[in-house]
Amino acid sequence: MARNQTLLKILTDMRGEARLSMNPSHNLGDRDAQIGLLQREQERLWADHDWPHLMVSRYLPAGAGRRYYDPRAGFNENWEPKNDLSMERISDVAIFDGHLWRTLHYGIGDHMRFSHDSLAGEVSWPPRAWQRSEDDALEIWPMPDESGVTSVNQSAPPEMQAVIRIRGVRDLRPFRDDDDRADLDDRLLALYGGAAILAEAGAKDTNLKLEAAQRHYLRIKGDQDQREPFSLFGTRAVQHVPRPYVSRYRRPE
């Protein structure tokens, strides 16, 4: 069992799990339907869990007076454009300020808008909150009063400022051609796909195959669960006191 296996291999494995012929010529009429089944199973499982190996960081330069941002316009650490992070899978947002990443909390309430009204063009620094807008954009509050640079590195130089970092589960890669590779475990996809084929055929052992798939799924998720950080001097990780925000405010002219 492994990730990053080809569609052709997983398609063959699924046929084996469903007791179909392993001869490709015998499956020509059903090939497209079988590929579609594997695609749907991978998409379903992708949406069901925050897969740690698919977690990515994407970066956006803040814009002075800019309220909304498109997460799909983000860049990776090498400042290469990446259109692979949707709003639904964002887990946290941070801003680079004072030589460190400051996490923004989720939610922008009315009391916050009274203190810094984005509609009136009021800007301040640093941003402190974010939320999903009705147009599926990333809203930052308060609006920044400066624009970001265009180079990103985790050990950032002092001159780097005003860069937004978004983290989340990236989109699945294309999974249509024989050489395309799956983002999720090959056996997991083969088992669930095989169970679906057996169920459609009314096979008596459908539940056994489905139970095997579910056990494998739970095993994978259990292996990926993050453990408590280990400390020689106690059972809890050291709790760092966050540095306070130093805010500046400028009303619109």
mmCIF file of N, CA and C in Angstrom, residues 167-212:
data_model
loop_
_atom_site.group_PDB
_atom_site.id
_atom_site.type_symbol
_atom_site.label_atom_id
_atom_site.label_comp_id
_atom_site.label_asym_id
_atom_site.label_seq_id
_atom_site.Cartn_x
_atom_site.Cartn_y
_atom_site.Cartn_z
ATOM 1 N N ARG A 167 -2.837 28.340 4.872
ATOM 2 C CA ARG A 167 -2.539 26.913 4.937
ATOM 3 C C ARG A 167 -3.814 26.117 4.775
ATOM 4 N N GLY A 168 -3.680 24.974 4.119
ATOM 5 C CA GLY A 168 -4.841 24.124 3.945
ATOM 6 C C GLY A 168 -4.507 22.897 3.122
ATOM 7 N N VAL A 169 -5.517 22.094 2.865
ATOM 8 C CA VAL A 169 -5.366 20.871 2.071
ATOM 9 C C VAL A 169 -5.489 21.233 0.597
ATOM 10 N N ARG A 170 -4.454 20.941 -0.155
ATOM 11 C CA ARG A 170 -4.467 21.304 -1.578
ATOM 12 C C ARG A 170 -5.424 20.420 -2.365
ATOM 13 N N ASP A 171 -5.719 20.869 -3.578
ATOM 14 C CA ASP A 171 -6.576 20.102 -4.479
ATOM 15 C C ASP A 171 -5.896 18.799 -4.895
ATOM 16 N N LEU A 172 -6.710 17.862 -5.338
ATOM 17 C CA LEU A 172 -6.176 16.630 -5.913
ATOM 18 C C LEU A 172 -5.570 16.904 -7.285
ATOM 19 N N ARG A 173 -4.547 16.126 -7.607
ATOM 20 C CA ARG A 173 -3.967 16.224 -8.946
ATOM 21 C C ARG A 173 -4.894 15.543 -9.965
ATOM 22 N N PRO A 174 -4.718 15.848 -11.258
ATOM 23 C CA PRO A 174 -5.520 15.161 -12.277
ATOM 24 C C PRO A 174 -5.355 13.646 -12.163
ATOM 25 N N PHE A 175 -6.450 12.930 -12.369
ATOM 26 C CA PHE A 175 -6.445 11.473 -12.221
ATOM 27 C C PHE A 175 -7.313 10.880 -13.319
ATOM 28 N N ARG A 176 -6.820 11.020 -14.563
ATOM 29 C CA ARG A 176 -7.593 10.597 -15.734
ATOM 30 C C ARG A 176 -6.844 9.605 -16.611
ATOM 31 N N ASP A 177 -5.542 9.821 -16.777
ATOM 32 C CA ASP A 177 -4.739 9.012 -17.690
ATOM 33 C C ASP A 177 -3.992 7.918 -16.935
ATOM 34 N N ASP A 178 -3.550 6.904 -17.671
ATOM 35 C CA ASP A 178 -2.895 5.753 -17.046
ATOM 36 C C ASP A 178 -1.714 6.147 -16.169
ATOM 37 N N ASP A 179 -0.960 7.153 -16.586
ATOM 38 C CA ASP A 179 0.244 7.544 -15.846
ATOM 39 C C ASP A 179 -0.029 8.570 -14.747
ATOM 40 N N ASP A 180 -1.254 9.079 -14.649
ATOM 41 C CA ASP A 180 -1.583 9.997 -13.554
ATOM 42 C C ASP A 180 -1.472 9.261 -12.226
ATOM 43 N N ARG A 181 -1.053 9.987 -11.196
ATOM 44 C CA ARG A 181 -0.797 9.354 -9.899
ATOM 45 C C ARG A 181 -1.794 9.822 -8.848
ATOM 46 N N ALA A 182 -2.202 8.885 -8.013
ATOM 47 C CA ALA A 182 -3.185 9.179 -6.965
ATOM 48 C C ALA A 182 -2.526 9.927 -5.816
ATOM 49 N N ASP A 183 -3.277 10.795 -5.186
ATOM 50 C CA ASP A 183 -2.800 11.493 -3.998
ATOM 51 C C ASP A 183 -3.064 10.692 -2.729
ATOM 52 N N LEU A 184 -3.997 9.746 -2.785
ATOM 53 C CA LEU A 184 -4.326 8.947 -1.613
ATOM 54 C C LEU A 184 -3.844 7.511 -1.785
ATOM 55 N N ASP A 185 -3.959 6.744 -0.728
ATOM 56 C CA ASP A 185 -3.452 5.376 -0.675
ATOM 57 C C ASP A 185 -4.075 4.495 -1.755
ATOM 58 N N ASP A 186 -3.236 3.737 -2.451
ATOM 59 C CA ASP A 186 -3.722 2.928 -3.566
ATOM 60 C C ASP A 186 -4.666 1.814 -3.116
ATOM 61 N N ARG A 187 -4.315 1.140 -2.020
ATOM 62 C CA ARG A 187 -5.176 0.047 -1.549
ATOM 63 C C ARG A 187 -6.517 0.574 -1.052
ATOM 64 N N LEU A 188 -6.506 1.741 -0.454
ATOM 65 C CA LEU A 188 -7.755 2.338 0.019
ATOM 66 C C LEU A 188 -8.712 2.563 -1.142
ATOM 67 N N LEU A 189 -8.201 3.111 -2.234
ATOM 68 C CA LEU A 189 -9.037 3.365 -3.407
ATOM 69 C C LEU A 189 -9.499 2.061 -4.047
ATOM 70 N N ALA A 190 -8.593 1.076 -4.130
ATOM 71 C CA ALA A 190 -8.953 -0.198 -4.746
ATOM 72 C C ALA A 190 -10.027 -0.922 -3.936
ATOM 73 N N LEU A 191 -9.916 -0.876 -2.608
ATOM 74 C CA LEU A 191 -10.897 -1.557 -1.762
ATOM 75 C C LEU A 191 -12.274 -0.902 -1.854
ATOM 76 N N TYR A 192 -12.318 0.410 -1.741
ATOM 77 C CA TYR A 192 -13.618 1.088 -1.819
ATOM 78 C C TYR A 192 -14.225 0.951 -3.215
ATOM 79 N N GLY A 193 -13.392 1.061 -4.244
ATOM 80 C CA GLY A 193 -13.895 0.883 -5.600
ATOM 81 C C GLY A 193 -14.401 -0.525 -5.831
ATOM 82 N N GLY A 194 -13.645 -1.517 -5.351
ATOM 83 C CA GLY A 194 -14.078 -2.905 -5.483
ATOM 84 C C GLY A 194 -15.378 -3.169 -4.750
ATOM 85 N N ALA A 195 -15.534 -2.586 -3.554
ATOM 86 C CA ALA A 195 -16.772 -2.761 -2.792
ATOM 87 C C ALA A 195 -17.963 -2.172 -3.541
ATOM 88 N N ALA A 196 -17.761 -1.038 -4.199
ATOM 89 C CA ALA A 196 -18.851 -0.415 -4.952
ATOM 90 C C ALA A 196 -19.272 -1.286 -6.131
ATOM 91 N N ILE A 197 -18.311 -1.884 -6.817
ATOM 92 C CA ILE A 197 -18.631 -2.754 -7.953
ATOM 93 C C ILE A 197 -19.370 -4.003 -7.473
ATOM 94 N N LEU A 198 -18.898 -4.585 -6.370
ATOM 95 C CA LEU A 198 -19.563 -5.768 -5.821
ATOM 96 C C LEU A 198 -20.990 -5.442 -5.378
ATOM 97 N N ALA A 199 -21.178 -4.264 -4.790
ATOM 98 C CA ALA A 199 -22.517 -3.871 -4.341
ATOM 99 C C ALA A 199 -23.468 -3.738 -5.520
ATOM 100 N N GLU A 200 -22.982 -3.156 -6.598
ATOM 101 C CA GLU A 200 -23.833 -2.992 -7.783
ATOM 102 C C GLU A 200 -24.210 -4.341 -8.381
ATOM 103 N N ALA A 201 -23.304 -5.322 -8.247
ATOM 104 C CA ALA A 201 -23.575 -6.657 -8.782
ATOM 105 C C ALA A 201 -24.384 -7.515 -7.815
ATOM 106 N N GLY A 202 -24.651 -6.992 -6.615
ATOM 107 C CA GLY A 202 -25.416 -7.755 -5.634
ATOM 108 C C GLY A 202 -24.637 -8.897 -5.020
ATOM 109 N N ALA A 203 -23.324 -8.786 -4.962
ATOM 110 C CA ALA A 203 -22.484 -9.857 -4.418
ATOM 111 C C ALA A 203 -22.719 -10.022 -2.921
ATOM 112 N N LYS A 204 -22.675 -11.277 -2.453
ATOM 113 C CA LYS A 204 -22.942 -11.552 -1.046
ATOM 114 C C LYS A 204 -21.820 -11.072 -0.131
ATOM 115 N N ASP A 205 -20.622 -10.952 -0.659
ATOM 116 C CA ASP A 205 -19.487 -10.551 0.182
ATOM 117 C C ASP A 205 -19.202 -9.051 0.105
ATOM 118 N N THR A 206 -20.189 -8.277 -0.354
ATOM 119 C CA THR A 206 -19.995 -6.824 -0.454
ATOM 120 C C THR A 206 -19.630 -6.221 0.899
ATOM 121 N N ASN A 207 -20.361 -6.616 1.946
ATOM 122 C CA ASN A 207 -20.109 -6.034 3.266
ATOM 123 C C ASN A 207 -18.714 -6.372 3.778
ATOM 124 N N LEU A 208 -18.236 -7.559 3.475
ATOM 125 C CA LEU A 208 -16.887 -7.936 3.899
ATOM 126 C C LEU A 208 -15.847 -7.035 3.241
ATOM 127 N N LYS A 209 -16.039 -6.770 1.960
ATOM 128 C CA LYS A 209 -15.099 -5.896 1.250
ATOM 129 C C LYS A 209 -15.183 -4.472 1.791
ATOM 130 N N LEU A 210 -16.396 -3.998 2.057
ATOM 131 C CA LEU A 210 -16.565 -2.653 2.589
ATOM 132 C C LEU A 210 -15.948 -2.531 3.980
ATOM 133 N N GLU A 211 -16.115 -3.562 4.808
ATOM 134 C CA GLU A 211 -15.514 -3.540 6.143
ATOM 135 C C GLU A 211 -13.992 -3.521 6.059
ATOM 136 N N ALA A 212 -13.433 -4.244 5.096
ATOM 137 C CA ALA A 212 -11.980 -4.225 4.910
ATOM 138 C C ALA A 212 -11.506 -2.830 4.517
#
